[in-house]
CSV table of N, CA and C in Angstrom, one decimal:
chain,number,residue,atom,x,y,z
G,153,MET,N,12.4,-7.6,-6.1
G,153,MET,CA,13.8,-7.0,-5.7
G,153,MET,C,13.2,-5.9,-4.8
G,154,ALA,N,13.9,-5.4,-3.6
G,154,ALA,CA,13.6,-4.3,-2.8
G,154,ALA,C,15.6,-3.6,-2.9
G,155,LEU,N,14.1,-2.2,-3.3
G,155,LEU,CA,15.7,-1.2,-2.4
G,155,LEU,C,15.4,-0.5,-1.2
G,156,ILE,N,16.8,-0.6,-0.8
G,156,ILE,CA,17.0,-0.3,0.9
G,156,ILE,C,17.8,0.9,0.7
G,157,ARG,N,17.6,2.2,1.7
G,157,ARG,CA,18.3,3.2,1.5
G,157,ARG,C,17.4,3.3,3.4
G,158,ILE,N,18.7,4.5,3.5
G,158,ILE,CA,18.7,5.7,4.9
G,158,ILE,C,18.1,6.3,4.8
G,159,GLU,N,16.9,7.0,5.6
G,159,GLU,CA,17.3,8.6,5.1
G,159,GLU,C,16.4,8.8,6.7
G,160,GLY,N,17.2,9.9,7.4
G,160,GLY,CA,17.6,11.1,8.8
G,160,GLY,C,17.6,9.0,9.8
G,161,ASP,N,16.5,8.6,10.4
G,161,ASP,CA,17.3,7.9,10.7
G,161,ASP,C,16.0,7.0,11.5
G,162,ASP,N,15.4,5.8,10.0
G,162,ASP,CA,14.7,5.4,9.6
G,162,ASP,C,15.2,4.7,8.6
G,163,LEU,N,15.6,3.3,8.4
G,163,LEU,CA,15.5,3.0,7.5
G,163,LEU,C,14.0,2.5,6.2
G,164,VAL,N,14.3,2.7,4.8
G,164,VAL,CA,13.1,3.2,4.0
G,164,VAL,C,14.3,1.7,3.4
G,165,VAL,N,12.6,0.2,3.3
G,165,VAL,CA,12.6,-0.1,1.9
G,165,VAL,C,11.3,-0.6,0.8
G,166,VAL,N,12.0,-0.4,-0.1
G,166,VAL,CA,11.0,-0.1,-1.4
G,166,VAL,C,10.9,-1.4,-1.9
G,167,ILE,N,9.4,-2.0,-2.1
G,167,ILE,CA,9.8,-2.9,-3.0
G,167,ILE,C,9.2,-3.0,-5.2
G,168,GLU,N,10.0,-3.3,-5.3
G,168,GLU,CA,10.4,-2.6,-6.8
G,168,GLU,C,8.9,-3.5,-8.2
G,169,GLY,N,8.8,-3.1,-8.6
G,169,GLY,CA,7.9,-4.0,-9.3
G,169,GLY,C,6.9,-4.5,-9.6
G,170,LEU,N,6.6,-6.1,-9.8
G,170,LEU,CA,5.8,-7.1,-10.2
G,170,LEU,C,5.5,-7.0,-8.2
G,171,ASP,N,6.6,-7.5,-7.8
G,171,ASP,CA,6.9,-7.5,-5.7
G,171,ASP,C,6.0,-6.9,-5.5
G,172,LYS,N,5.8,-6.0,-5.4
G,172,LYS,CA,5.1,-5.6,-4.5
G,172,LYS,C,3.5,-6.5,-4.6
G,173,LEU,N,2.8,-6.4,-5.9
G,173,LEU,CA,0.9,-7.6,-5.7
G,173,LEU,C,1.3,-8.9,-5.3
G,174,TRP,N,2.6,-9.7,-5.5
G,174,TRP,CA,2.7,-10.6,-4.8
G,174,TRP,C,3.0,-10.2,-3.1
G,175,ALA,N,3.5,-9.2,-2.6
G,175,ALA,CA,3.8,-9.1,-1.6
G,175,ALA,C,3.2,-8.4,-0.5
G,176,PHE,N,2.2,-8.2,-1.2
G,176,PHE,CA,1.0,-7.0,-1.0
G,176,PHE,C,1.2,-5.5,-0.1
G,177,LYS,N,3.2,-5.2,-0.4
G,177,LYS,CA,3.1,-4.6,0.0
G,177,LYS,C,4.3,-3.8,-0.6
G,178,GLY,N,4.4,-2.3,-0.5
G,178,GLY,CA,4.9,-1.4,-1.7
G,178,GLY,C,6.2,-1.2,-0.8
G,179,SER,N,6.0,-0.2,0.4
G,179,SER,CA,7.3,0.0,1.3
G,179,SER,C,7.3,-0.2,2.3
G,180,LEU,N,8.3,-0.7,3.2
G,180,LEU,CA,8.4,-0.4,4.2
G,180,LEU,C,9.5,0.5,5.3
G,181,THR,N,8.8,1.4,6.1
G,181,THR,CA,9.9,2.3,7.1
G,181,THR,C,10.1,2.3,8.5
G,182,ILE,N,11.3,2.1,9.3
G,182,ILE,CA,11.9,0.3,9.8
G,182,ILE,C,12.7,2.0,10.9
G,183,PRO,N,12.1,3.1,12.2
G,183,PRO,CA,13.7,2.8,12.7
G,183,PRO,C,14.5,2.8,13.2
G,184,LEU,N,15.3,3.3,12.9
G,184,LEU,CA,17.1,2.1,13.2
G,184,LEU,C,17.1,1.9,14.5
G,185,ALA,N,16.2,2.8,15.5
G,185,ALA,CA,16.5,2.5,17.4
G,185,ALA,C,15.4,0.8,17.2
G,186,HIS,N,14.6,-0.3,15.9
G,186,HIS,CA,13.7,-1.2,16.4
G,186,HIS,C,16.0,-2.3,15.2
G,187,VAL,N,16.1,-1.3,14.6
G,187,VAL,CA,17.1,-2.6,13.8
G,187,VAL,C,18.3,-2.6,14.2
G,188,ARG,N,18.1,-4.1,14.1
G,188,ARG,CA,18.9,-4.7,15.5
G,188,ARG,C,20.7,-5.5,15.1
G,189,GLY,N,20.4,-5.6,13.9
G,189,GLY,CA,21.9,-5.8,12.2
G,189,GLY,C,21.2,-6.6,11.0
G,190,ALA,N,22.0,-6.7,10.5
G,190,ALA,CA,21.7,-7.2,8.8
G,190,ALA,C,22.7,-8.3,8.2
G,191,THR,N,22.3,-9.4,7.8
G,191,THR,CA,23.8,-10.8,7.3
G,191,THR,C,22.8,-11.0,6.3
G,192,VAL,N,23.4,-11.9,5.7
G,192,VAL,CA,23.8,-12.1,4.2
G,192,VAL,C,23.2,-13.7,4.1
G,193,ASP,N,22.5,-13.8,3.8
G,193,ASP,CA,21.8,-14.7,4.4
G,193,ASP,C,21.2,-15.6,3.0
G,194,PRO,N,22.0,-17.2,2.3
G,194,PRO,CA,21.4,-16.6,0.8
G,194,PRO,C,20.9,-18.8,1.7
G,195,GLY,N,21.0,-19.3,2.3
G,195,GLY,CA,19.9,-20.2,2.5
G,195,GLY,C,19.0,-19.6,3.4
G,196,ILE,N,18.9,-18.9,3.4
G,196,ILE,CA,17.1,-18.8,4.7
G,196,ILE,C,16.3,-19.1,3.6
G,197,ALA,N,16.1,-19.1,2.4
G,197,ALA,CA,14.9,-19.3,1.6
G,197,ALA,C,15.0,-21.3,1.5
G,198,ALA,N,16.0,-21.7,1.7
G,198,ALA,CA,15.5,-23.3,2.3
G,198,ALA,C,14.9,-23.9,3.2
G,199,GLU,N,15.0,-22.7,4.5
G,199,GLU,CA,13.9,-22.8,5.8
G,199,GLU,C,12.6,-22.8,5.4
G,200,PRO,N,11.8,-23.2,6.6
G,200,PRO,CA,10.1,-23.2,6.7
G,200,PRO,C,10.1,-22.1,6.5
G,201,LYS,N,9.0,-21.3,6.0
G,201,LYS,CA,8.8,-19.9,6.6
G,201,LYS,C,7.5,-20.1,7.4
G,202,GLY,N,6.7,-21.1,6.9
G,202,GLY,CA,5.5,-20.8,8.1
G,202,GLY,C,3.9,-20.9,7.1
G,203,VAL,N,2.9,-19.9,7.7
G,203,VAL,CA,1.8,-20.4,7.5
G,203,VAL,C,2.0,-18.5,6.8
G,204,ARG,N,1.6,-18.8,5.5
G,204,ARG,CA,1.7,-17.3,4.6
G,204,ARG,C,0.2,-16.6,4.7
G,205,ALA,N,0.3,-14.9,5.6
G,205,ALA,CA,-1.1,-14.3,4.8
G,205,ALA,C,-0.3,-12.6,5.3
G,206,PRO,N,-0.7,-12.0,4.7
G,206,PRO,CA,-1.0,-12.3,3.0
G,206,PRO,C,0.3,-12.4,2.2
G,207,GLY,N,0.0,-13.1,0.9
G,207,GLY,CA,1.6,-13.8,0.9
G,207,GLY,C,1.4,-14.6,-0.4
G,208,SER,N,2.7,-14.7,-0.9
G,208,SER,CA,3.2,-15.4,-2.2
G,208,SER,C,3.8,-16.7,-1.9
G,209,HIS,N,4.3,-17.7,-2.8
G,209,HIS,CA,5.3,-18.6,-2.2
G,209,HIS,C,4.4,-19.7,-3.7
G,210,LEU,N,6.0,-19.7,-4.3
G,210,LEU,CA,5.5,-20.7,-5.6
G,210,LEU,C,7.4,-20.9,-5.6
G,211,PRO,N,7.3,-22.0,-5.2
G,211,PRO,CA,8.5,-22.4,-4.7
G,211,PRO,C,9.8,-22.3,-6.3
G,212,GLY,N,10.6,-22.7,-6.1
G,212,GLY,CA,11.6,-21.6,-7.3
G,212,GLY,C,11.7,-20.5,-7.9
G,213,VAL,N,10.2,-19.6,-7.9
G,213,VAL,CA,9.7,-18.7,-8.3
G,213,VAL,C,9.8,-17.4,-7.3
G,214,ILE,N,9.1,-17.4,-6.5
G,214,ILE,CA,9.3,-16.4,-5.5
G,214,ILE,C,8.7,-16.7,-4.0
G,215,ILE,N,8.7,-15.6,-2.9
G,215,ILE,CA,8.4,-15.8,-1.8
G,215,ILE,C,8.5,-14.2,-1.1
G,216,ALA,N,7.1,-14.1,-1.5
G,216,ALA,CA,7.0,-12.3,-1.2
G,216,ALA,C,5.5,-12.5,0.0
G,217,GLY,N,5.8,-11.0,0.3
G,217,GLY,CA,4.3,-11.0,1.9
G,217,GLY,C,4.7,-11.5,3.1
G,218,THR,N,3.9,-11.7,4.2
G,218,THR,CA,3.9,-11.7,5.6
G,218,THR,C,3.7,-13.8,5.6
G,219,PHE,N,4.5,-13.7,6.4
G,219,PHE,CA,4.5,-15.5,7.0
G,219,PHE,C,4.4,-15.1,8.3
G,220,HIS,N,3.7,-16.7,9.2
G,220,HIS,CA,3.6,-16.3,10.3
G,220,HIS,C,4.5,-17.9,11.0
G,221,GLN,N,5.7,-17.5,11.7
G,221,GLN,CA,6.1,-18.8,12.6
G,221,GLN,C,6.4,-18.7,14.0
G,222,GLU,N,6.4,-20.3,14.2
G,222,GLU,CA,6.6,-19.8,16.0
G,222,GLU,C,6.3,-18.5,17.0
G,223,GLY,N,5.3,-17.7,15.8
G,223,GLY,CA,4.3,-16.7,16.8
G,223,GLY,C,5.3,-14.9,16.6
G,224,GLU,N,5.7,-15.3,15.0
G,224,GLU,CA,6.2,-14.1,14.6
G,224,GLU,C,6.2,-13.4,12.9
G,225,LYS,N,6.4,-12.7,12.7
G,225,LYS,CA,5.5,-12.1,11.8
G,225,LYS,C,6.8,-12.1,10.4
G,226,VAL,N,7.2,-12.6,9.5
G,226,VAL,CA,8.4,-12.5,9.5
G,226,VAL,C,8.0,-11.7,7.6
G,227,PHE,N,8.8,-10.7,7.1
G,227,PHE,CA,8.6,-10.1,6.1
G,227,PHE,C,8.9,-10.5,5.1
G,228,TRP,N,8.8,-11.4,3.7
G,228,TRP,CA,9.5,-11.3,2.7
G,228,TRP,C,9.4,-10.7,0.8
G,229,ASP,N,10.3,-10.9,0.7
G,229,ASP,CA,10.7,-11.0,-0.9
G,229,ASP,C,11.7,-12.2,-1.5
G,230,VAL,N,11.4,-12.7,-1.6
G,230,VAL,CA,13.2,-13.2,-1.7
G,230,VAL,C,12.9,-13.4,-3.9
G,231,LYS,N,13.9,-13.4,-5.6
G,231,LYS,CA,13.5,-14.6,-6.1
G,231,LYS,C,14.5,-15.7,-6.5
G,232,ASP,N,15.8,-15.2,-5.9
G,232,ASP,CA,17.5,-15.3,-5.8
G,232,ASP,C,18.2,-15.7,-4.6
G,233,ARG,N,17.9,-16.5,-4.1
G,233,ARG,CA,18.2,-16.6,-2.7
G,233,ARG,C,19.7,-16.3,-2.9
G,234,SER,N,20.2,-16.4,-3.7
G,234,SER,CA,22.1,-15.7,-3.8
G,234,SER,C,22.4,-14.7,-3.2
G,235,LYS,N,20.9,-13.7,-3.5
G,235,LYS,CA,20.8,-12.3,-2.9
G,235,LYS,C,20.4,-12.3,-1.4
G,236,ALA,N,20.0,-12.9,-0.4
G,236,ALA,CA,18.9,-12.6,0.1
G,236,ALA,C,19.9,-12.0,1.7
G,237,VAL,N,19.4,-10.9,1.7
G,237,VAL,CA,19.9,-10.9,3.6
G,237,VAL,C,17.9,-10.5,4.6
G,238,VAL,N,19.4,-10.9,5.3
G,238,VAL,CA,18.0,-10.7,6.4
G,238,VAL,C,18.2,-9.6,6.7
G,239,ILE,N,17.3,-9.0,7.3
G,239,ILE,CA,17.3,-7.6,8.9
G,239,ILE,C,16.8,-7.7,9.8
G,240,GLU,N,17.5,-7.9,11.2
G,240,GLU,CA,16.6,-8.2,12.3
G,240,GLU,C,15.9,-7.2,12.5
G,241,LEU,N,15.4,-7.3,13.5
G,241,LEU,CA,13.8,-6.0,14.2
G,241,LEU,C,14.0,-6.5,16.0
G,242,SER,N,13.5,-5.9,15.7
G,242,SER,CA,12.7,-5.1,17.1
G,242,SER,C,11.0,-4.6,17.9
G,243,ASP,N,10.4,-5.1,18.8
G,243,ASP,CA,9.6,-4.0,18.7
G,243,ASP,C,8.7,-3.4,17.6
G,244,GLU,N,8.8,-4.1,17.2
G,244,GLU,CA,8.0,-4.0,15.7
G,244,GLU,C,6.9,-5.3,15.0
G,245,GLN,N,6.2,-4.9,13.8
G,245,GLN,CA,5.2,-5.1,13.9
G,245,GLN,C,5.7,-7.4,13.3
G,246,TYR,N,6.5,-6.7,12.1
G,246,TYR,CA,7.6,-8.3,11.9
G,246,TYR,C,8.5,-8.5,12.9
G,247,ALA,N,10.0,-9.6,12.7
G,247,ALA,CA,10.8,-9.5,13.7
G,247,ALA,C,11.3,-9.5,12.8
G,248,ARG,N,11.5,-9.8,11.4
G,248,ARG,CA,12.7,-9.9,11.0
G,248,ARG,C,11.7,-9.5,9.2
G,249,LEU,N,12.6,-9.1,8.8
G,249,LEU,CA,12.5,-8.6,6.8
G,249,LEU,C,14.0,-9.9,6.0
G,250,VAL,N,13.4,-10.8,5.1
G,250,VAL,CA,14.3,-11.1,3.7
G,250,VAL,C,14.4,-10.2,3.0
G,251,LEU,N,14.8,-9.8,2.5
G,251,LEU,CA,14.5,-9.2,1.2
G,251,LEU,C,16.1,-9.9,0.5
G,252,GLN,N,15.4,-9.3,-1.3
G,252,GLN,CA,16.4,-9.6,-2.7
G,252,GLN,C,17.0,-8.3,-2.7
G,253,VAL,N,18.3,-8.3,-2.4
G,253,VAL,CA,19.0,-7.2,-3.1
G,253,VAL,C,20.2,-7.0,-4.3
G,254,ASP,N,20.7,-5.9,-4.6
G,254,ASP,CA,20.9,-6.5,-5.7
G,254,ASP,C,22.3,-6.9,-5.3
G,255,ASP,N,23.1,-6.1,-4.3
G,255,ASP,CA,24.4,-5.9,-3.7
G,255,ASP,C,24.1,-6.0,-2.7
G,256,PRO,N,24.3,-7.5,-1.9
G,256,PRO,CA,24.3,-8.2,-0.5
G,256,PRO,C,25.0,-7.6,0.9
G,257,CYS,N,26.1,-7.8,-0.2
G,257,CYS,CA,27.3,-7.7,1.0
G,257,CYS,C,27.1,-6.0,1.4
G,258,ALA,N,27.1,-5.3,0.1
G,258,ALA,CA,27.0,-3.3,0.2
G,258,ALA,C,25.8,-3.5,1.3
G,259,THR,N,24.5,-3.8,0.9
G,259,THR,CA,23.3,-3.6,1.2
G,259,THR,C,23.8,-3.8,3.5
G,260,VAL,N,24.5,-5.2,3.2
G,260,VAL,CA,24.5,-4.8,4.8
G,260,VAL,C,25.5,-4.7,6.0
G,261,ALA,N,27.1,-3.9,5.4
G,261,ALA,CA,28.1,-2.5,5.0
G,261,ALA,C,27.0,-2.0,5.5
G,262,LEU,N,26.1,-1.3,4.5
G,262,LEU,CA,25.0,0.2,5.0
G,262,LEU,C,24.5,0.1,6.2
G,263,ILE,N,23.6,-1.3,6.3
G,263,ILE,CA,23.1,-1.2,7.6
G,263,ILE,C,23.4,-1.5,8.8
G,264,GLU,N,24.6,-1.9,8.5
G,264,GLU,CA,26.1,-2.3,10.3
G,264,GLU,C,26.4,-1.1,10.3
G,265,GLY,N,27.2,-0.2,8.5
G,265,GLY,CA,28.0,1.1,9.1
G,265,GLY,C,27.1,2.1,9.7
G,266,THR,N,26.1,1.5,9.6
G,266,THR,CA,25.7,2.7,10.1
G,266,THR,C,25.0,2.8,12.1
G,267,LEU,N,24.1,1.3,11.6
G,267,LEU,CA,24.6,1.1,13.3
G,267,LEU,C,24.7,1.4,14.0
G,268,ALA,N,26.6,1.2,13.3
G,268,ALA,CA,28.3,1.6,14.2
G,268,ALA,C,27.8,2.5,14.9
G,269,GLY,N,27.2,4.0,13.7
G,269,GLY,CA,27.1,4.5,14.4
G,269,GLY,C,26.6,6.2,14.7
G,270,ARG,N,26.2,4.9,15.2
G,270,ARG,CA,25.1,5.6,16.6
G,270,ARG,C,24.9,4.9,17.7
G,271,ARG,N,25.9,4.4,18.0
G,271,ARG,CA,26.0,3.2,19.7
G,271,ARG,C,26.9,4.0,19.5
């Protein structure tokens, strides 16, 4: 699972527990200027992910790490698809982040509210 918080002008994602090992990454820091938006999307875990490199994908267990699909890089950390949030990015190494969070609606509200206050 991922913890998401806003620190100054950055969106900070902290990967918790053993997910760090599966995802090959412990945290991500993205400037808010590069965050386009966030949505709750439990159905995304059923969609094709592309080529994993590096990462882990055990169907029904975990999707974690970097996946390459149609020329884009997507970072995943999802075990429970019902708690999946998609964060769309621009001008970053990843086109989007697909993350499991404790409270998807609150996470999206935090991100969208912060972005609305900056526009």
